[in-house]
Protein backbone atom coordinates (compact mmCIF):
# COMPACT_ATOMS: atom_id res chain seq x y z
CA MET A 1 1.39 32.13 3.59
CA LYS A 2 -0.08 31.46 0.13
CA TYR A 3 0.91 28.51 -2.06
CA ASP A 4 -0.17 27.11 -5.39
CA VAL A 5 -0.49 23.63 -3.88
CA ILE A 6 -0.58 22.34 -0.32
CA ILE A 7 -0.22 18.58 0.11
CA ILE A 8 -1.23 17.12 3.45
CA GLY A 9 0.68 13.95 4.30
CA ALA A 10 4.37 13.14 3.74
CA GLY A 11 4.02 9.41 3.12
CA ILE A 12 4.72 7.80 -0.23
CA THR A 13 1.55 9.11 -1.93
CA GLY A 14 2.08 12.70 -0.83
CA LEU A 15 5.76 12.72 -1.77
CA ALA A 16 5.23 11.09 -5.17
CA SER A 17 2.34 13.46 -5.95
CA ALA A 18 4.45 16.51 -5.13
CA TYR A 19 7.33 15.11 -7.18
CA HIS A 20 5.30 14.71 -10.37
CA ILE A 21 3.45 18.01 -9.95
CA ILE A 22 6.63 20.02 -9.51
CA LYS A 23 8.20 18.19 -12.45
CA GLY A 24 5.16 19.16 -14.51
CA ASP A 25 5.56 22.83 -13.58
CA PRO A 26 8.77 23.80 -11.72
CA SER A 27 7.44 27.33 -11.15
CA LEU A 28 4.76 26.15 -8.70
CA LYS A 29 5.04 26.98 -5.02
CA ILE A 30 4.30 23.75 -3.13
CA LEU A 31 4.10 23.02 0.59
CA ILE A 32 3.88 19.56 2.16
CA VAL A 33 2.33 19.53 5.62
CA GLU A 34 2.96 16.56 7.94
CA LYS A 35 1.81 16.04 11.52
CA ARG A 36 4.83 13.90 12.41
CA ASP A 37 8.40 15.10 12.79
CA THR A 38 9.67 13.82 9.45
CA ILE A 39 8.64 11.96 6.30
CA CYS A 40 7.30 8.43 6.04
CA GLN A 41 6.31 7.87 9.66
CA GLY A 42 2.67 6.86 9.21
CA ASN A 43 1.37 3.70 7.59
CA THR A 44 4.10 3.80 4.95
CA ALA A 45 6.71 3.09 7.62
CA ARG A 46 4.61 0.34 9.23
CA ALA A 47 4.05 -1.67 6.07
CA GLU A 48 5.83 -4.92 5.20
CA GLY A 49 7.90 -3.37 2.41
CA LEU A 50 6.86 -5.73 -0.40
CA TYR A 51 6.14 -5.20 -4.09
CA ARG A 52 4.45 -7.29 -6.78
CA ASP A 53 2.71 -6.95 -10.12
CA LEU A 54 0.60 -10.11 -10.05
CA PHE A 55 -2.88 -8.65 -10.44
CA SER A 56 -5.91 -9.58 -12.50
CA ASN A 57 -7.12 -5.99 -12.91
CA GLU A 58 -5.34 -4.46 -15.91
CA VAL A 59 -5.13 -0.97 -14.41
CA HIS A 60 -3.87 -2.45 -11.15
CA PHE A 61 -1.18 -4.34 -13.06
CA LYS A 62 -0.13 -1.26 -15.04
CA MET A 63 0.25 0.91 -11.95
CA ASN A 64 2.25 -1.66 -10.01
CA HIS A 65 4.38 -2.77 -12.94
CA SER A 66 5.32 0.79 -13.92
CA THR A 67 6.14 1.75 -10.33
CA ILE A 68 8.38 -1.29 -9.96
CA SER A 69 10.10 -0.31 -13.22
CA PHE A 70 10.67 3.21 -11.90
CA TYR A 71 12.17 1.93 -8.65
CA LYS A 72 14.46 -0.39 -10.63
CA TYR A 73 15.59 2.58 -12.69
CA ILE A 74 16.41 4.57 -9.55
CA GLN A 75 18.40 1.73 -8.01
CA GLU A 76 20.04 0.19 -11.06
CA GLU A 77 20.53 3.18 -13.38
CA LYS A 78 20.90 6.08 -10.94
CA GLY A 79 22.76 3.98 -8.36
CA ILE A 80 20.57 4.97 -5.41
CA ASP A 81 19.99 2.06 -3.06
CA LEU A 82 16.30 1.48 -2.37
CA GLY A 83 16.85 -1.85 -0.65
CA MET A 84 15.13 -3.48 -3.61
CA LYS A 85 15.61 -7.27 -3.76
CA ALA A 86 13.86 -9.42 -6.35
CA ILE A 87 13.19 -12.39 -4.06
CA GLY A 88 9.85 -13.14 -5.72
CA TYR A 89 6.36 -13.78 -4.39
CA LEU A 90 5.32 -17.38 -3.76
CA PHE A 91 1.60 -18.07 -3.55
CA LEU A 92 0.77 -21.47 -2.03
CA ILE A 93 -2.44 -22.51 -3.76
CA PRO A 94 -5.00 -24.31 -1.56
CA GLU A 95 -7.06 -27.16 -2.96
CA SER A 96 -10.37 -26.14 -4.56
CA SER A 97 -9.12 -22.57 -4.99
CA PRO A 98 -9.88 -20.61 -8.19
CA LEU A 99 -6.62 -18.69 -7.82
CA ILE A 100 -4.63 -21.01 -10.07
CA ASN A 101 -6.98 -20.12 -12.95
CA TYR A 102 -6.57 -16.39 -12.30
CA PHE A 103 -2.80 -16.75 -12.43
CA LYS A 104 -2.98 -18.65 -15.69
CA GLU A 105 -5.09 -15.83 -17.15
CA ILE A 106 -2.41 -13.22 -16.42
CA SER A 107 0.60 -15.38 -17.35
CA THR A 108 0.87 -13.68 -20.75
CA ARG A 109 1.74 -10.31 -19.19
CA ALA A 110 3.23 -11.19 -15.78
CA GLU A 111 6.48 -13.00 -15.12
CA LEU A 112 5.50 -16.12 -13.20
CA SER A 113 6.14 -19.83 -12.89
CA ILE A 114 3.69 -22.49 -11.73
CA LEU A 115 5.31 -24.98 -9.34
CA SER A 116 3.91 -28.43 -8.79
CA LYS A 117 3.18 -29.87 -5.38
CA GLU A 118 6.17 -32.17 -5.85
CA GLU A 119 8.49 -29.22 -6.52
CA LEU A 120 7.30 -27.54 -3.32
CA ASP A 121 7.87 -30.75 -1.36
CA LYS A 122 11.46 -30.97 -2.62
CA THR A 123 12.34 -27.63 -1.01
CA GLY A 124 12.00 -29.20 2.42
CA ILE A 125 10.41 -25.97 3.66
CA PHE A 126 6.70 -26.38 3.09
CA ARG A 127 4.16 -28.97 4.16
CA THR A 128 1.62 -29.56 1.42
CA ASP A 129 -0.22 -32.59 2.80
CA ILE A 130 -2.11 -31.71 5.96
CA SER A 131 -3.04 -34.36 8.49
CA PRO A 132 -6.67 -35.55 8.52
CA GLU A 133 -6.99 -34.25 12.10
CA LEU A 134 -6.05 -30.69 11.12
CA ARG A 135 -8.18 -30.85 8.01
CA GLU A 136 -11.16 -32.01 10.02
CA SER A 137 -10.81 -29.88 13.16
CA PHE A 138 -9.29 -26.65 11.76
CA GLY A 139 -10.24 -26.82 8.10
CA PHE A 140 -6.63 -26.46 6.96
CA PRO A 141 -6.51 -27.35 3.22
CA ASN A 142 -3.82 -29.23 1.34
CA ILE A 143 -1.56 -27.29 -1.02
CA ILE A 144 -1.91 -28.37 -4.65
CA ALA A 145 0.57 -26.01 -6.36
CA GLY A 146 2.60 -22.84 -6.04
CA VAL A 147 2.80 -19.72 -8.17
CA LEU A 148 6.09 -17.84 -8.11
CA GLY A 149 6.03 -14.23 -9.30
CA HIS A 150 9.47 -13.15 -10.51
CA ASN A 151 8.97 -9.37 -10.84
CA CYS A 152 8.19 -9.21 -7.13
CA GLY A 153 10.17 -8.81 -3.95
CA MET A 154 10.96 -6.57 -1.04
CA ILE A 155 11.98 -2.92 -0.79
CA ASP A 156 12.91 -0.42 1.91
CA GLN A 157 10.01 2.01 1.89
CA GLU A 158 11.89 4.59 3.95
CA LYS A 159 14.67 4.68 1.34
CA VAL A 160 12.06 5.14 -1.39
CA CYS A 161 10.48 8.04 0.49
CA ASN A 162 13.89 9.56 1.15
CA TYR A 163 14.64 9.54 -2.58
CA TYR A 164 11.53 11.63 -3.30
CA TYR A 165 12.23 13.86 -0.28
CA GLU A 166 15.74 14.76 -1.41
CA GLU A 167 14.52 15.42 -4.94
CA LEU A 168 11.69 17.62 -3.69
CA LYS A 169 14.01 19.70 -1.52
CA ARG A 170 16.32 20.13 -4.49
CA MET A 171 13.39 21.36 -6.60
CA GLY A 172 12.30 23.89 -3.98
CA VAL A 173 9.30 22.17 -2.40
CA GLU A 174 8.77 23.30 1.21
CA PHE A 175 7.93 21.13 4.21
CA SER A 176 6.19 21.88 7.49
CA PHE A 177 6.62 19.03 9.98
CA GLY A 178 4.89 18.71 13.34
CA THR A 179 1.87 20.43 11.82
CA ASN A 180 -1.59 19.19 12.81
CA VAL A 181 -4.37 20.11 10.39
CA ARG A 182 -7.86 20.66 11.72
CA PRO A 183 -10.96 19.35 9.89
CA PHE A 184 -11.80 21.30 6.75
CA VAL A 185 -14.41 24.05 6.79
CA LEU A 186 -15.53 25.28 3.38
CA SER A 187 -16.04 28.94 2.51
CA PRO A 188 -18.09 30.71 -0.19
CA LYS A 189 -16.09 31.65 -3.27
CA LYS A 190 -18.00 34.94 -3.47
CA ARG A 191 -19.02 36.38 -0.13
CA ILE A 192 -22.22 38.40 0.18
CA ASP A 193 -21.90 39.15 3.91
CA TYR A 194 -25.08 37.25 4.74
CA PRO A 195 -25.54 35.25 7.98
CA GLY A 196 -24.85 31.52 7.67
CA GLU A 197 -22.50 31.59 4.70
CA PRO A 198 -21.75 29.47 2.77
CA LEU A 199 -25.38 29.16 1.74
CA LEU A 200 -26.98 26.39 -0.26
CA TRP A 201 -26.65 28.11 -3.63
CA GLN A 202 -23.15 29.51 -3.14
CA GLU A 203 -20.13 27.94 -4.82
CA LYS A 204 -17.88 26.56 -2.09
CA TYR A 205 -14.17 25.95 -1.78
CA LEU A 206 -11.44 25.44 0.79
CA GLU A 207 -10.01 28.89 1.39
CA SER A 208 -7.35 27.91 3.94
CA ILE A 209 -6.42 25.23 6.42
CA GLU A 210 -6.21 25.77 10.16
CA THR A 211 -3.23 24.18 11.93
CA ASN A 212 -1.39 24.36 15.22
CA LYS A 213 1.07 26.61 13.38
CA GLY A 214 -1.53 29.00 12.03
CA LYS A 215 -3.32 29.28 8.71
CA PHE A 216 -1.98 28.10 5.37
CA SER A 217 -3.61 29.02 2.09
CA ALA A 218 -3.38 27.53 -1.41
CA ASP A 219 -5.23 27.37 -4.69
CA THR A 220 -5.37 23.56 -4.51
CA TYR A 221 -5.20 21.16 -1.57
CA ILE A 222 -4.22 17.52 -1.99
CA ILE A 223 -5.15 15.07 0.77
CA CYS A 224 -2.67 12.18 1.06
CA THR A 225 -3.35 11.21 4.66
CA ASP A 226 -4.38 7.63 3.94
CA VAL A 227 -6.97 6.39 6.48
CA TRP A 228 -7.03 9.76 8.23
CA ALA A 229 -8.55 11.50 5.19
CA THR A 230 -12.03 10.94 6.61
CA GLU A 231 -11.24 12.99 9.72
CA LEU A 232 -10.34 16.00 7.57
CA LEU A 233 -13.20 15.70 5.08
CA ASP A 234 -16.26 14.70 7.11
CA ILE A 235 -17.30 18.16 8.31
CA ALA A 236 -16.98 19.45 4.76
CA GLY A 237 -19.39 16.74 3.62
CA ILE A 238 -16.85 15.06 1.33
CA ASP A 239 -16.85 11.25 1.38
CA SER A 240 -13.35 9.76 1.38
CA HIS A 241 -14.81 6.36 0.42
CA VAL A 242 -12.32 4.54 2.65
CA ARG A 243 -12.37 2.72 5.96
CA PRO A 244 -9.38 1.71 8.08
CA ARG A 245 -8.39 -1.87 8.75
CA LYS A 246 -5.63 -2.71 11.19
CA ARG A 247 -2.65 -4.71 9.96
CA GLN A 248 -0.01 -6.17 12.25
CA VAL A 249 3.55 -7.30 11.58
CA PHE A 250 5.38 -9.76 13.83
CA GLN A 251 9.12 -10.24 13.47
CA VAL A 252 9.93 -13.82 14.41
CA THR A 253 13.00 -16.02 14.51
CA SER A 254 13.75 -19.68 15.25
CA PRO A 255 16.79 -21.85 15.99
CA ASN A 256 17.01 -23.00 12.36
CA ILE A 257 16.03 -19.72 10.73
CA ASP A 258 19.08 -19.61 8.43
CA LYS A 259 18.08 -22.88 6.74
CA ILE A 260 14.64 -21.45 6.11
CA ILE A 261 15.73 -18.07 4.76
CA HIS A 262 18.71 -19.17 2.69
CA ILE A 263 17.52 -21.58 0.04
CA GLN A 264 18.48 -22.02 -3.61
CA GLY A 265 16.16 -22.37 -6.57
CA PHE A 266 13.66 -19.57 -6.14
CA ASN A 267 15.76 -16.53 -7.11
CA LYS A 268 19.31 -15.42 -7.90
CA LEU A 269 19.79 -14.16 -4.34
CA GLY A 270 19.36 -17.59 -2.81
CA LEU A 271 16.63 -16.36 -0.49
CA LEU A 272 13.19 -17.62 0.40
CA PRO A 273 10.53 -15.64 -1.47
CA ALA A 274 7.84 -13.64 0.23
CA THR A 275 5.24 -16.35 0.78
CA ILE A 276 1.45 -16.23 1.00
CA MET A 277 -0.26 -19.17 2.69
CA PRO A 278 -3.91 -20.14 3.24
CA PHE A 279 -6.01 -17.89 5.48
CA SER A 280 -4.00 -14.89 4.18
CA VAL A 281 -1.00 -15.49 6.46
CA TYR A 282 2.16 -14.29 4.75
CA PHE A 283 5.80 -13.48 5.47
CA LYS A 284 8.99 -12.09 4.01
CA PRO A 285 12.58 -12.95 4.96
CA ASP A 286 14.83 -10.48 6.74
CA PRO A 287 18.27 -12.08 6.31
CA GLY A 288 20.12 -9.20 7.96
CA ALA A 289 18.18 -9.70 11.20
CA ARG A 290 17.93 -13.50 10.77
CA SER A 291 14.18 -13.37 11.00
CA LEU A 292 10.86 -13.35 9.15
CA TRP A 293 8.27 -10.58 9.06
CA VAL A 294 4.90 -12.29 9.45
CA SER A 295 1.49 -10.73 8.90
CA CYS A 296 -2.08 -11.64 8.03
CA GLY A 297 -4.77 -10.05 5.86
CA ASP A 298 -7.63 -10.85 8.21
CA GLU A 299 -11.06 -9.40 7.43
CA LEU A 300 -14.11 -10.70 9.28
CA MET A 301 -14.02 -9.85 13.00
CA ARG A 302 -11.43 -7.15 12.29
CA GLY A 303 -13.27 -3.90 12.92
CA PHE A 304 -12.78 -0.42 11.54
CA SER A 305 -11.55 1.45 14.62
CA LEU A 306 -8.82 4.03 14.11
CA GLU A 307 -6.03 5.10 16.45
CA ASP A 308 -2.97 7.27 15.92
CA ASP A 309 -0.69 4.58 17.36
CA PRO A 310 -2.26 1.12 17.04
CA LEU A 311 -0.66 -1.71 19.00
CA PRO A 312 0.03 -5.25 17.79
CA GLU A 313 -1.86 -8.09 19.45
CA GLU A 314 0.46 -10.88 20.54
CA GLY A 315 -2.56 -12.99 21.50
CA PHE A 316 -3.89 -12.80 17.94
CA TYR A 317 -0.53 -13.99 16.61
CA LYS A 318 -0.40 -16.94 18.99
CA SER A 319 -3.99 -18.06 18.54
CA SER A 320 -4.63 -17.30 14.85
CA ILE A 321 -1.41 -16.74 12.89
CA PHE A 322 1.05 -19.16 14.50
CA PRO A 323 -1.07 -22.31 13.98
CA VAL A 324 -1.20 -21.61 10.22
CA LEU A 325 2.48 -20.62 10.03
CA SER A 326 3.74 -23.70 11.88
CA THR A 327 1.44 -26.04 9.94
CA TYR A 328 2.64 -25.03 6.48
CA VAL A 329 6.25 -24.32 7.55
CA PRO A 330 6.89 -27.05 10.16
CA SER A 331 10.41 -25.87 10.98
CA LEU A 332 8.88 -22.73 12.53
CA THR A 333 7.20 -24.60 15.37
CA GLU A 334 9.87 -23.25 17.76
CA SER A 335 9.73 -19.68 16.44
CA LYS A 336 9.35 -16.71 18.79
CA ILE A 337 8.45 -13.04 18.42
CA ILE A 338 11.36 -10.60 18.71
CA ASN A 339 9.53 -7.44 17.58
CA SER A 340 6.09 -6.31 16.44
CA TRP A 341 4.19 -3.23 15.25
CA ALA A 342 0.87 -2.27 13.70
CA GLY A 343 -0.59 0.17 11.20
CA TYR A 344 -3.59 0.50 8.90
CA ILE A 345 -4.56 -0.10 5.32
CA SER A 346 -7.21 2.09 3.69
CA LEU A 347 -9.99 -0.03 2.23
CA SER A 348 -11.89 1.46 -0.67
CA GLY A 349 -15.52 0.64 -1.24
CA PHE A 350 -14.97 0.00 -4.91
CA ASP A 351 -12.48 -2.44 -6.44
CA ARG A 352 -9.35 -2.47 -4.23
CA MET A 353 -7.85 0.24 -6.41
CA PRO A 354 -6.73 3.67 -5.19
CA ILE A 355 -9.32 6.44 -5.05
CA ILE A 356 -8.15 9.70 -6.60
CA PHE A 357 -10.76 12.38 -7.24
CA LYS A 358 -11.40 16.12 -7.02
CA LYS A 359 -14.11 18.01 -5.16
CA THR A 360 -14.06 21.80 -5.52
CA ASN A 361 -10.36 22.72 -5.05
CA ILE A 362 -9.55 19.58 -3.04
CA ILE A 363 -7.92 16.48 -4.53
CA VAL A 364 -8.24 13.30 -2.45
CA ALA A 365 -5.78 10.42 -2.95
CA THR A 366 -6.30 7.38 -0.73
CA GLY A 367 -7.64 3.81 -0.77
CA THR A 368 -4.31 2.10 -1.46
CA HIS A 369 -5.39 -1.16 0.23
CA GLY A 370 -1.96 -1.58 1.79
CA GLY A 371 -0.18 -1.28 -1.57
CA GLY A 372 0.91 2.34 -1.31
CA ILE A 373 4.61 1.67 -1.80
CA THR A 374 3.94 -0.80 -4.64
CA LYS A 375 2.07 1.70 -6.75
CA GLY A 376 3.35 4.91 -5.15
CA ASP A 377 4.96 6.42 -8.23
CA ALA A 378 1.93 5.65 -10.40
CA ASP A 379 -0.38 7.16 -7.78
CA GLY A 380 1.67 10.34 -7.88
CA ARG A 381 1.45 10.51 -11.67
CA VAL A 382 -2.34 10.10 -11.59
CA VAL A 383 -2.66 12.85 -8.96
CA ALA A 384 -0.49 15.13 -11.10
CA ALA A 385 -2.55 14.38 -14.21
CA LEU A 386 -5.74 15.24 -12.32
CA TYR A 387 -4.18 18.46 -11.03
CA PHE A 388 -3.18 19.55 -14.53
CA GLY A 389 -6.60 18.66 -15.95
CA LYS A 390 -5.46 15.73 -18.07
CA LYS A 391 -7.70 12.80 -18.95
CA PHE A 392 -4.85 10.28 -18.94
CA ALA A 393 -1.81 9.78 -16.75
CA THR A 394 1.33 8.58 -18.51
CA LEU A 395 3.17 6.11 -16.29
CA TYR A 396 6.94 5.59 -16.14
CA ASP A 397 6.94 2.75 -18.68
CA GLY A 398 4.87 4.75 -21.16
CA THR A 399 1.54 3.03 -20.50
CA LYS A 400 -1.48 5.22 -19.87
CA VAL A 401 -4.23 5.12 -17.27
CA ALA A 402 -7.50 7.00 -17.57
CA VAL A 403 -7.73 9.33 -14.57
CA LYS A 404 -11.49 8.73 -14.32
CA ASN A 405 -10.88 5.03 -13.68
CA LEU A 406 -9.57 5.95 -10.25
CA GLY A 407 -12.27 8.55 -9.54
CA GLU A 408 -15.51 8.25 -7.62
CA VAL A 409 -18.00 8.64 -10.50
CA ASP A 410 -16.92 7.04 -13.77
CA ARG A 411 -14.73 4.18 -12.56
CA GLN A 412 -14.55 1.40 -15.12
CA THR A 413 -12.20 -1.08 -13.51
CA ALA A 414 -12.94 -4.69 -12.65
CA SER A 415 -12.67 -5.87 -9.07
CA GLU A 416 -9.26 -7.35 -8.25
CA LYS A 417 -9.26 -11.16 -8.00
CA ILE A 418 -5.72 -11.79 -6.77
CA GLY A 419 -5.55 -10.41 -3.26
CA LEU A 420 -5.15 -11.56 0.29
CA SER A 421 -8.88 -12.00 0.85
CA GLU A 422 -8.88 -14.84 -1.68
CA TYR A 423 -6.83 -16.76 0.85
CA LEU A 424 -9.52 -16.49 3.49
CA ILE A 425 -11.12 -19.88 3.16
CA LYS A 426 -14.83 -19.13 2.86
């Protein structure tokens, strides 16, 4: 079974990459291979389903902003519901934090408002003045301001993936579900029938992939398996440049949850924004289930182990997340967990930007840092540009991104300053 392109991984990156490649050349024969039984069942499905374009890195901003614009076009112009709700992103700024300056720097390009401490107090939701006891014993800082991003909100990632899936089927892209791919073994491009091939001086490439359903062959292979890229590439000696970090989501509710979720003044929907608090604890409202989805971008003491089905840690929520949550949102002191799950984000060793590069006939696309859905369409456009040998990828809104800026050699992007790790009080 020979294809022009085989994409491994049917999450958002794999689907968006296939979509823009087949649009670039409808004659191509493309196969998407996925180890699960359907699309979007890996880390894409286990994410919080949030989007934002508040970033200090210009390339980061472009990719997120253009992807958000594309999703808006699909929902508002094409009438396909993606569950997209512009509830906003509210950053609670701790005292002595440089974040407020970073937000001011990007205020000329991003839609945001800076809220005073007094405005936050008037909502009746947040506690900004922390007791001396908590400040002394736990190191919980006061809140001095809030930054509300307006072009931010929540989205149903499974609906986004389903949009691409239906389009790909319509355009003739094939799928092979329940297909486990074995680690890559490279072959010599020109065999000389000599023991030990491929030899040091021989040009190498990936001739075919071995799976539980037999061999599949293509001219180009695109790896969109997120944190599992390393497992496929290690034997071939290709560095994925990513490491996995576990992320957990806890769905919680409380007796007065409706008063917390439904609040006027932040957005046209009358909903509480997705909110980021000190120590990287954050949540989004789920009004349909009368609950909040709570998570935390913890770093130190969170190792790099990798499992196919990671489990959430209720003890971690109770000991580490809940104290922060109930301190800054006092009405959640009686909250309880009603559901929980866990997944992974792929951490790049560079600048928190995706890593998209080519080695021999293999394209690797990973390192989304948990923002795969937020920049999914832009990622797909960059992968397609690399496949077609272009130096620049043209994003949905017409802006351009140099493909090399997401590569492994000539990256020229600044490290992102506005991320969850900035909320880890050092």
